[in-house]
mmCIF file of C-alpha atoms in Angstrom:
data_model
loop_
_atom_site.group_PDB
_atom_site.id
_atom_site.type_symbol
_atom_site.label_atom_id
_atom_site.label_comp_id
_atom_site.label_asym_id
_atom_site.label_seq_id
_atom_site.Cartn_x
_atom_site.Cartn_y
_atom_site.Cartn_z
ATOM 1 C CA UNK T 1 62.152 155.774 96.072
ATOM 2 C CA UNK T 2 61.165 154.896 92.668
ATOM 3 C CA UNK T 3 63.557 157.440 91.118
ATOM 4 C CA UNK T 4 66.627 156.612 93.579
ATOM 5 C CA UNK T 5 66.382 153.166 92.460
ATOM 6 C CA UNK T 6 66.011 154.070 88.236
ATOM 7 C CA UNK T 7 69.095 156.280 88.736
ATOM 8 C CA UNK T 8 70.868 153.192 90.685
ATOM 9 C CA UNK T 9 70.522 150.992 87.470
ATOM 10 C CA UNK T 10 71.490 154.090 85.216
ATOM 11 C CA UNK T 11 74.731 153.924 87.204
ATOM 12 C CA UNK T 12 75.494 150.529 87.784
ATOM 13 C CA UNK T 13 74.520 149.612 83.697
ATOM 14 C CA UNK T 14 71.596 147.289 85.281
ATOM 15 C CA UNK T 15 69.055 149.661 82.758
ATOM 16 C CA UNK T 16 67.510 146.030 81.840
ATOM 17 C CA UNK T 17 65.919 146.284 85.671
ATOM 18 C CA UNK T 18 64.457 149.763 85.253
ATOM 19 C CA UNK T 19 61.241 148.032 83.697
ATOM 20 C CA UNK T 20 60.873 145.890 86.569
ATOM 21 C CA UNK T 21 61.557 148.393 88.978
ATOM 22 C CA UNK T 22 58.310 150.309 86.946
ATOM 23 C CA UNK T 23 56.027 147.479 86.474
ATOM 24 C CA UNK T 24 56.551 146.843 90.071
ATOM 25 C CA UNK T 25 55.529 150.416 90.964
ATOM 26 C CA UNK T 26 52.507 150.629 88.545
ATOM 27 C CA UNK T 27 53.629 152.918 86.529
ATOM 28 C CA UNK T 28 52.409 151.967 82.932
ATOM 29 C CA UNK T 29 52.524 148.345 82.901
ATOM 30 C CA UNK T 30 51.762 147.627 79.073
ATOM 31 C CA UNK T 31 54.406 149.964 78.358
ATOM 32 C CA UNK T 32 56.888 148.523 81.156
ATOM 33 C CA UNK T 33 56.253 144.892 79.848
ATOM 34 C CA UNK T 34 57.567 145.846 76.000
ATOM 35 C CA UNK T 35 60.380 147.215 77.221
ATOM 36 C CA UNK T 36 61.031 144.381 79.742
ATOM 37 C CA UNK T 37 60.516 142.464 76.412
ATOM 38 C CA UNK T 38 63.217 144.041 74.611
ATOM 39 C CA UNK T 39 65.823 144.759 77.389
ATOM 40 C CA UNK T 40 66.003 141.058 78.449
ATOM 41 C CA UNK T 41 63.659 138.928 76.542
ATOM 42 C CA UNK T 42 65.278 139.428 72.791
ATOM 43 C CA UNK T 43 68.637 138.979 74.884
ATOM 44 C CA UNK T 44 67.579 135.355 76.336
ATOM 45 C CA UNK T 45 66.412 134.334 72.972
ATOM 46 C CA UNK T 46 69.693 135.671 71.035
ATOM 47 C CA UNK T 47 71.542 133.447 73.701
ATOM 48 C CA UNK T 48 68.874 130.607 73.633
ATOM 49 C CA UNK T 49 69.716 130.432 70.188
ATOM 50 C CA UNK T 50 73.280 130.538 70.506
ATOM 51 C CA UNK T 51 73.207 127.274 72.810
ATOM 52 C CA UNK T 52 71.069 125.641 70.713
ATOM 53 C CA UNK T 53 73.721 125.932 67.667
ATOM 54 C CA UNK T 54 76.781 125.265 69.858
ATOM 55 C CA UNK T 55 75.130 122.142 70.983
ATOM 56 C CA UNK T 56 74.225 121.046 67.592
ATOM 57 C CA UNK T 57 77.933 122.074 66.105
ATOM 58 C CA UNK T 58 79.351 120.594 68.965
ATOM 59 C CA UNK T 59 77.865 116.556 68.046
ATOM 60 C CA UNK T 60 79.053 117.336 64.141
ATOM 61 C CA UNK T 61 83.367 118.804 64.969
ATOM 62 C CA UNK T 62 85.262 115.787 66.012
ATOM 63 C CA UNK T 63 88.529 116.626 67.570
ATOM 64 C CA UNK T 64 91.797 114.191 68.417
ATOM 65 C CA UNK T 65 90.377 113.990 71.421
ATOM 66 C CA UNK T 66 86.593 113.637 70.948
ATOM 67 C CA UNK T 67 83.531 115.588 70.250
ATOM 68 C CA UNK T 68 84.014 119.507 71.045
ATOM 69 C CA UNK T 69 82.017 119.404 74.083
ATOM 70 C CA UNK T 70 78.692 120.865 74.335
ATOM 71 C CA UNK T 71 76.769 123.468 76.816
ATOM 72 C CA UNK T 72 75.652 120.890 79.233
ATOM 73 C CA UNK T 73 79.988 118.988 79.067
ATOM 74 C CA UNK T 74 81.071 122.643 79.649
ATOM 75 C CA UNK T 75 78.790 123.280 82.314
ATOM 76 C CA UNK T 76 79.986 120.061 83.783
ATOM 77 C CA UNK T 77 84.179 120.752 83.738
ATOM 78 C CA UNK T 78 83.123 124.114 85.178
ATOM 79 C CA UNK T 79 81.474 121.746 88.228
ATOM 80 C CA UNK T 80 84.738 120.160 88.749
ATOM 81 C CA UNK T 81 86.921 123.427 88.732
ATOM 82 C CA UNK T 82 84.467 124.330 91.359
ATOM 83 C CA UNK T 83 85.626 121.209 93.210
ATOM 84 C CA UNK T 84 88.798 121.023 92.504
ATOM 85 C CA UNK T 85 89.030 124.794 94.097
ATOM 86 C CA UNK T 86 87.347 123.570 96.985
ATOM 87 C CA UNK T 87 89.321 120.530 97.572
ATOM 88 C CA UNK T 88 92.715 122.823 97.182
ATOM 89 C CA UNK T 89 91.317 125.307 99.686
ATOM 90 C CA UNK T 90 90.843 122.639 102.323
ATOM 91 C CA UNK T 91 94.401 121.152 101.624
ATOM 92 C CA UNK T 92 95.717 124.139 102.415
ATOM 93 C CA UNK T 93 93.765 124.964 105.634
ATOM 94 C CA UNK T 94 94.764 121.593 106.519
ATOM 95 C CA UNK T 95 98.798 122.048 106.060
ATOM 96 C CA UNK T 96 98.373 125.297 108.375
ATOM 97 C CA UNK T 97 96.147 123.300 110.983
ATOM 98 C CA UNK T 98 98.961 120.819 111.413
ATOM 99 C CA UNK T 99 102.071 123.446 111.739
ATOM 100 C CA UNK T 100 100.136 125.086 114.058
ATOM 101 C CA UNK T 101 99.206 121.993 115.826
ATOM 102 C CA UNK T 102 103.104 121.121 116.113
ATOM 103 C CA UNK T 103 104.024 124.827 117.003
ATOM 104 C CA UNK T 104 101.588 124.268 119.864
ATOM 105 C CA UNK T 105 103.092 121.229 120.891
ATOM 106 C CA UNK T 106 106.585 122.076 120.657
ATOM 107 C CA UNK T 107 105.642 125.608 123.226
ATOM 108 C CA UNK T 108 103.989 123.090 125.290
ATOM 109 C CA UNK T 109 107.154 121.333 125.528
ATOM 110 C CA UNK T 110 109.000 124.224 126.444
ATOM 111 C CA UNK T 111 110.359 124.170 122.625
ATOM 112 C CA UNK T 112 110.455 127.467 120.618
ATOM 113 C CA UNK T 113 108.023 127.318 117.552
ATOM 114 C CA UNK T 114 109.118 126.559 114.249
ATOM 115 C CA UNK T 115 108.313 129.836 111.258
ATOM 116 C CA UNK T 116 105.565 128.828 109.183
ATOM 117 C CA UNK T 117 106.261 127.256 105.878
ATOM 118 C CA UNK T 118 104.243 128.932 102.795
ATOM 119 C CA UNK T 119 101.723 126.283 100.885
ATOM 120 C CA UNK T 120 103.108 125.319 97.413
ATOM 121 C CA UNK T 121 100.642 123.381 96.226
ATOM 122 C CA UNK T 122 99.130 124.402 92.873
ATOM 123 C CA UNK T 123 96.891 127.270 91.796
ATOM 124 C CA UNK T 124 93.555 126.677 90.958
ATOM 125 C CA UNK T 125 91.444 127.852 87.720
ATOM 126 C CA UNK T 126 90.214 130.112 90.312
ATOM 127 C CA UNK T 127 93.271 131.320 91.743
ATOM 128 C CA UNK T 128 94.293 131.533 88.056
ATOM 129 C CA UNK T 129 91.546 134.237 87.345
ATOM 130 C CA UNK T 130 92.663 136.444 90.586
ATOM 131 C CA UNK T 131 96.343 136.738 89.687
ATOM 132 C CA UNK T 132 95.612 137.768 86.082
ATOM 133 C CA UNK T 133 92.884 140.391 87.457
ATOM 134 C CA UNK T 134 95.734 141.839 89.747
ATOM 135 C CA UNK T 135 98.457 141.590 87.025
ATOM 136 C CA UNK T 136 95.696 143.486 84.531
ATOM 137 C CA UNK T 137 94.448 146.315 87.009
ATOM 138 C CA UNK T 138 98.243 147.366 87.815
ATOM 139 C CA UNK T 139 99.256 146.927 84.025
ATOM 140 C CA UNK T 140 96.403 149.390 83.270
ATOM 141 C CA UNK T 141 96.730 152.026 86.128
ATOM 142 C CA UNK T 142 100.475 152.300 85.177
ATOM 143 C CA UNK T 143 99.321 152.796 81.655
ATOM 144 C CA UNK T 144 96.790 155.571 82.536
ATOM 145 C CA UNK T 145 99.378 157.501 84.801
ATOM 146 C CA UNK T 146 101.304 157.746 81.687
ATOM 147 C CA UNK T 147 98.973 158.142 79.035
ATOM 148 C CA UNK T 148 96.646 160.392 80.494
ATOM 149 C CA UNK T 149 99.353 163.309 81.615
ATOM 150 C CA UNK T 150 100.981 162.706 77.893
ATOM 151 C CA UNK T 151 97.590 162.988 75.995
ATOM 152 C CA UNK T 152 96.910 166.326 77.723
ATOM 153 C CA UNK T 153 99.713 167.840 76.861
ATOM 154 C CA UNK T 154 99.681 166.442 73.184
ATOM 155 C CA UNK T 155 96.265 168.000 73.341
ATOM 156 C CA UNK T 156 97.496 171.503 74.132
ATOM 157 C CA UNK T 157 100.452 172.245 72.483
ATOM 158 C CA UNK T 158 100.937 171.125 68.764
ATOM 159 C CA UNK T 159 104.333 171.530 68.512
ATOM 160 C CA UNK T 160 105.121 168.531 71.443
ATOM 161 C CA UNK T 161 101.470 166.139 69.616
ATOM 162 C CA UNK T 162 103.939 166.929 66.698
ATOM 163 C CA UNK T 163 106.993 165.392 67.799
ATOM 164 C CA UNK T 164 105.852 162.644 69.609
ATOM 165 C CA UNK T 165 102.305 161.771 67.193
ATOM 166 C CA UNK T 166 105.213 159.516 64.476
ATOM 167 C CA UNK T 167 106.155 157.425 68.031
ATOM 168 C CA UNK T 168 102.828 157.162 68.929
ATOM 169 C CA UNK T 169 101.927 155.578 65.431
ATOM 170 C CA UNK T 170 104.956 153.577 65.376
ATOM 171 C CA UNK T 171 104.562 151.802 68.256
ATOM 172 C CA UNK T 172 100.804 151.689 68.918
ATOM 173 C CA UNK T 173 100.219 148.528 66.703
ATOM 174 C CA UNK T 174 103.092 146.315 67.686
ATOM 175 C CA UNK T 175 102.162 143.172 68.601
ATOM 176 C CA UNK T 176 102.187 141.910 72.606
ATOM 177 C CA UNK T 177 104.282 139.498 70.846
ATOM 178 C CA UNK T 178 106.781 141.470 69.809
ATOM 179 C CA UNK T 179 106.610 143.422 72.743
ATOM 180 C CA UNK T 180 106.853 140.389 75.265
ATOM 181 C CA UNK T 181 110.756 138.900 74.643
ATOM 182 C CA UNK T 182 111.809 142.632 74.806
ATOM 183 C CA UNK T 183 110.526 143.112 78.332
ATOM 184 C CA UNK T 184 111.590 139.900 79.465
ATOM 185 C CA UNK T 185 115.135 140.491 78.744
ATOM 186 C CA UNK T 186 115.012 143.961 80.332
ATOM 187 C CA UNK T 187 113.421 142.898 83.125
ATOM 188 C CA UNK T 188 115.625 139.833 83.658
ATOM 189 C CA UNK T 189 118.625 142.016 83.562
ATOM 190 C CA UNK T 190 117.585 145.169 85.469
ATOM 191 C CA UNK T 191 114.718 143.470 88.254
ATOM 192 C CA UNK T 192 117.542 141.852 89.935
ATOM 193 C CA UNK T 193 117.294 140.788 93.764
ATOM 194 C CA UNK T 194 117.386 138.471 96.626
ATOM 195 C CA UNK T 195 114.591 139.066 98.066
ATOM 196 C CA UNK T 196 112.066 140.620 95.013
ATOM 197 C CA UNK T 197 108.877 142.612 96.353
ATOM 198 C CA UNK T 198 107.108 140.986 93.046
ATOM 199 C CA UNK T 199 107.828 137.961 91.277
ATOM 200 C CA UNK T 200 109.406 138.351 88.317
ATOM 201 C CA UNK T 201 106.807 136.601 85.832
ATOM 202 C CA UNK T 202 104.188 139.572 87.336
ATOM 203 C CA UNK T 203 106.789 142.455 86.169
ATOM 204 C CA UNK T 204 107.265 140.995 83.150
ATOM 205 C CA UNK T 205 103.067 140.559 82.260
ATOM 206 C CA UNK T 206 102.299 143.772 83.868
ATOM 207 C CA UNK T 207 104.464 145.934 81.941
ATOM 208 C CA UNK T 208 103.377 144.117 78.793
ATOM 209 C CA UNK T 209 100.181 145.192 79.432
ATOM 210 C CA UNK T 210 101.142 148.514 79.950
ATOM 211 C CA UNK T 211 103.210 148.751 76.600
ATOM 212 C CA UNK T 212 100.078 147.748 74.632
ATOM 213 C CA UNK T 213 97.023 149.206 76.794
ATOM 214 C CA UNK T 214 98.238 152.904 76.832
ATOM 215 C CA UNK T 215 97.878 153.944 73.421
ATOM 216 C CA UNK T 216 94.099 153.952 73.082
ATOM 217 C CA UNK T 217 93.870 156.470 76.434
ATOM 218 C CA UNK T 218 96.485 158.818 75.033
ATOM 219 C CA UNK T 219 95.212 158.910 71.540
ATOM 220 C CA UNK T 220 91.438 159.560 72.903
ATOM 221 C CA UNK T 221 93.002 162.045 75.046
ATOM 222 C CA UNK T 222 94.741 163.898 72.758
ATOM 223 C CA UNK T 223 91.832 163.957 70.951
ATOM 224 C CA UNK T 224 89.385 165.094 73.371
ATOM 225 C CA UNK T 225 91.716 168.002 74.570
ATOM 226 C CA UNK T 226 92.656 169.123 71.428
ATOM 227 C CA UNK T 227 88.341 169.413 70.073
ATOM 228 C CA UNK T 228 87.626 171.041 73.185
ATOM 229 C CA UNK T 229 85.664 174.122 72.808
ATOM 230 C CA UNK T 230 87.852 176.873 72.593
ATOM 231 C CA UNK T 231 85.938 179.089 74.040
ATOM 232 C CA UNK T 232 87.137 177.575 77.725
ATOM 233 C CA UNK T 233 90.188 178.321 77.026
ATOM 234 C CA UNK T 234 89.392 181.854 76.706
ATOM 235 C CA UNK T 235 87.842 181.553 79.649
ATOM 236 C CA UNK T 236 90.488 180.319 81.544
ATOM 237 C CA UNK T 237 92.794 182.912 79.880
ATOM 238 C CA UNK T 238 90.684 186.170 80.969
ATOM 239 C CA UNK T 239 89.796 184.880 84.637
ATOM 240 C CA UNK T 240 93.724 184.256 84.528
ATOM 241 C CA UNK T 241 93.650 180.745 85.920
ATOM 242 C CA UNK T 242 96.880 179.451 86.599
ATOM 243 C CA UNK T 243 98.494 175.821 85.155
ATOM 244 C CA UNK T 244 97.228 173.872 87.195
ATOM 245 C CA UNK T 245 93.653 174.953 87.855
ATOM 246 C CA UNK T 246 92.944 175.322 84.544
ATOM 247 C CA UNK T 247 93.670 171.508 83.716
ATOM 248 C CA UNK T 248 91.845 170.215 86.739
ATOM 249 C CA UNK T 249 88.784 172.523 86.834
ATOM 250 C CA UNK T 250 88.375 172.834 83.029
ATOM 251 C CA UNK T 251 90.591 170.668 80.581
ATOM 252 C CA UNK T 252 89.606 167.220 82.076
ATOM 253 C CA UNK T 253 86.062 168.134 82.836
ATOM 254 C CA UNK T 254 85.826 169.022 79.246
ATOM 255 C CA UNK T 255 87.476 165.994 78.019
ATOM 256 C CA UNK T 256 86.240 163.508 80.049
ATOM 257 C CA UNK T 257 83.925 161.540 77.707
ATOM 258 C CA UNK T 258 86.526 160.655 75.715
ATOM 259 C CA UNK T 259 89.264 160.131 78.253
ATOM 260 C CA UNK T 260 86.971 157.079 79.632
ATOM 261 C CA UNK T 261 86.376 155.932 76.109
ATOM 262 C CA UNK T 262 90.044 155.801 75.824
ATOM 263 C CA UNK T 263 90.621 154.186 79.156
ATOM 264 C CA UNK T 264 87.483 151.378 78.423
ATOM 265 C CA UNK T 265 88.785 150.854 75.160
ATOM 266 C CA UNK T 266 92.539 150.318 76.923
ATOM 267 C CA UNK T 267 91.297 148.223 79.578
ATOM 268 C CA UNK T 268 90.005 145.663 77.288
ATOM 269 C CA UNK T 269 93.203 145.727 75.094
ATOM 270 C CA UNK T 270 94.969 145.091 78.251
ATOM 271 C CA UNK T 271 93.191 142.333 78.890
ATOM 272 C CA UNK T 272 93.466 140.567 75.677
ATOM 273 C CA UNK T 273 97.209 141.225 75.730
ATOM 274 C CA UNK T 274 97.725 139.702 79.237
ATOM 275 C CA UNK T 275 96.314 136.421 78.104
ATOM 276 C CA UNK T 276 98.504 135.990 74.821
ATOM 277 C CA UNK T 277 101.625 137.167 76.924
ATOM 278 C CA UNK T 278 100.412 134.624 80.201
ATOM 279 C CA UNK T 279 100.233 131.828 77.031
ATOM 280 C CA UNK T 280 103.670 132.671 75.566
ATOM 281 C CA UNK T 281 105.688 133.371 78.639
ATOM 282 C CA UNK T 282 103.613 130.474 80.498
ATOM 283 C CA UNK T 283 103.199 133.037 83.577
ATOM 284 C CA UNK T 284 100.780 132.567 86.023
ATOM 285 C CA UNK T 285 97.026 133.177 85.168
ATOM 286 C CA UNK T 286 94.087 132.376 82.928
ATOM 287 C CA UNK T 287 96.418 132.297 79.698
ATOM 288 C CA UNK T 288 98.720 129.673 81.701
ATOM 289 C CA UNK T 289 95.340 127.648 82.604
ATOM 290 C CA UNK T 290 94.589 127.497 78.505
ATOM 291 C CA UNK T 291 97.959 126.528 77.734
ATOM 292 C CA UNK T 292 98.634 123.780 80.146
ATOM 293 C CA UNK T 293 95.312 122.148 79.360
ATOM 294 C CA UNK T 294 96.055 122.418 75.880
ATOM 295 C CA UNK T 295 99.492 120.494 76.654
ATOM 296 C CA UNK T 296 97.586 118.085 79.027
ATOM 297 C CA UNK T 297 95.756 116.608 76.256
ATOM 298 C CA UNK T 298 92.944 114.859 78.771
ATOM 299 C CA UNK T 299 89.713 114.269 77.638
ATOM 300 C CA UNK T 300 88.720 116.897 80.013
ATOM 301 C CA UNK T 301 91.187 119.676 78.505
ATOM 302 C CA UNK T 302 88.259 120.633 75.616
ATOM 303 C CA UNK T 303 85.887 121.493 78.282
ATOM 304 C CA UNK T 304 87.808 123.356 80.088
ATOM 305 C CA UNK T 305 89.571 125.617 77.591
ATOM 306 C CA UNK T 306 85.763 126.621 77.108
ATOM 307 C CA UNK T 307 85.193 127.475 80.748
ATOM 308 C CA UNK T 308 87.822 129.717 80.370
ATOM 309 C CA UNK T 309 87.205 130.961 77.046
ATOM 310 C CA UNK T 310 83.507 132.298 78.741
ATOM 311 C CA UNK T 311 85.593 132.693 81.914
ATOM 312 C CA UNK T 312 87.719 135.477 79.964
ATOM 313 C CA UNK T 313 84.891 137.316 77.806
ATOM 314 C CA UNK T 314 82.813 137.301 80.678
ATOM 315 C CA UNK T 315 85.121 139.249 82.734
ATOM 316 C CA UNK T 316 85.841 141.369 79.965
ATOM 317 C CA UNK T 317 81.881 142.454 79.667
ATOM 318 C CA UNK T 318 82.452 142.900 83.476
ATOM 319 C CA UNK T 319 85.459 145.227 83.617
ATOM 320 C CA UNK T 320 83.528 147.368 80.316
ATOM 321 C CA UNK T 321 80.637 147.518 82.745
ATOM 322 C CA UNK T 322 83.004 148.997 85.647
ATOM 323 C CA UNK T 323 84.556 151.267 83.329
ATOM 324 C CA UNK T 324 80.831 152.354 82.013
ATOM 325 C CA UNK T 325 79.699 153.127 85.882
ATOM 326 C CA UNK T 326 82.517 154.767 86.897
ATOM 327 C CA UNK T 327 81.944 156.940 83.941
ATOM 328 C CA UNK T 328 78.856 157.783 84.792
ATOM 329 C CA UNK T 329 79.543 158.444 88.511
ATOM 330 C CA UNK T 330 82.307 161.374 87.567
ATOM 331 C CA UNK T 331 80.236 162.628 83.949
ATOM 332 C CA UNK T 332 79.152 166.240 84.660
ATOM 333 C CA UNK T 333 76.263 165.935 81.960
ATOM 334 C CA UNK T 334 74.083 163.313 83.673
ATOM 335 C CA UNK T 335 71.697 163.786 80.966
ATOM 336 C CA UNK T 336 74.024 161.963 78.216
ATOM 337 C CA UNK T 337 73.645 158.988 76.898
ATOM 338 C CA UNK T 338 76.795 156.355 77.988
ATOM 339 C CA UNK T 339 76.763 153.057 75.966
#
């Protein structure tokens, strides 16, 4: 039992519980305590510390519209997104209740029901943080389906990692920026309908995201196929394995570690990007949030460009973390170490 649950918290990144999880079981307890010490006491402390100097900064930076706001003003506007999302939510249950409420009395009368009518009312922060974790997640996978394929074949044959390595260094360290106007133009002139499937603002941030996250995937693997040991490719070449087989079964096996080091390393370049290009473009999500309170000007805005600003790394730890497990679900070498 004891081992089932250490290997849980290998997988899941909670190694900071494995101490507990020991202590708990008896199993050296001096031992178990100084590493329970280091795994989350130095970590409190480091972040005790940090709240102590924000608080103090915070009374001493004067702003045009007050004090920067401290841990405890922060924790406050956070409060009030909370309500304001709950307040929303039961606006919007209410505008269904009464349609349906009419419907039923219009059948009643012998009337046909009326279609339902969508709610418009606003996003909230927290509706904010949903759309930009869809928008980031299909940015990404779109950037992995191309960048993985590519790097692998960059990996294995020179001559193409030739050709295509001066694009590759070209365009890997243009700016979201610079990428953003181009894609909205293209998309506003090709992504042309009625009746869209997406909205257009989504195309436009997801394929921004995609422009800028897939170069750290293909690079890494490029790089991991290409210092594989070359002694699997012999392998492959006297048991004959065909195309196909001999990616799958040894080529990506081989390559993995640095594959996922390339996708964790593109997921949180993705991220970044889709907040600048949600600020420019002023499409829906977290970077929208952060720009409108900026506009807004209240004395609240402060405090609540903070909540996001921990709202936004916080996530980004999270998504790391995902990447990290997932990692270490599909590693063949569960004996090395994943940081």
């Amino acid at each position: 039992m004891l081992n089932r649950s250490v290997r849980f918290f290998e997988l899941t990144g909670l190694v900071w519980l494995i101490p507990i999880a020991n202590l708990l079981a008896g199993k050296n307890p001096k031992q178990q305590l100084t590493n329970l010490a280091t795994s989350v006491g130095v970590p409190m402390i480091a972040f005790l510390i940090f709240l102590l100097m924000w608080s103090v900064a915070a009374q001493n930076v004067k702003t045009s519209l007050g004090n920067l706001p401290g841990p405890v003003q922060t924790w406050e506007q956070f409060q009030g997104l909370v309500v304001e999302h709950k307040a929303a939510r039961e606006r919007e249950a209410s505008f269904y209740q009464r349609q349906d409420e009419r419907n039923a009395k219009r059948v009643a009368e012998g009337k046909e029901a009326r279609a339902i009518r969508p709610y418009t009312g606003a996003p909230t922060f927290f509706d904010q943080i949903l759309t930009s974790l869809y928008t980031v997640f299909v940015g990404f996978i779109i950037a992995s389906l191309i960048a993985i394929p590519v790097g692998i074949v960059c990996g294995l044959n020179n001559t193409i990692y030739a050709g295509l390595n001066p694009l590759i260094q070209i365009f890997r360290p243009v700016s979201p920026l610079a990428w953003l106007p181009i894609v909205t133009m293209v998309v506003s002139a090709l992504y042309v309908s009625d009746d869209p499937l997406f909205a257009k603002s989504f195309v436009i941030s997801a394929f921004t995201v995609t422009l800028c996250s897939l170069w750290p995937t293909l690079i890494n693997t490029t790089v991991g196929v290409a210092t594989m040991d070359k002694d699997l490719i012999n392998v492959c070449r006297v048991l004959r394995l065909n195309w196909i087989t001999k990616i799958f079964k040894v080529v990506i096996p081989a390559a993995l570690p640095m594959i996922f080091t390339g996708l964790r390393l593109s997921l949180g370049v993705g991220w970044m990007v889709l907040i600048a290009a949600e600020m420019l473009a002023q499409n829906p999500g977290l970077g929208k949030f952060v720009w409108d309170e900026f506009q807004n000007g209240s004395s609240n805005s402060l405090g609540r460009i903070l909540v996001a600003v921990f709202v936004i790394g916080i996530i980004g730890f999270i998504l790391d973390r995902i990447m990290l497990t997932l990692q270490k679900a599909v590693s063949h070498d569960k004996t090395q170490e994943i940081r």
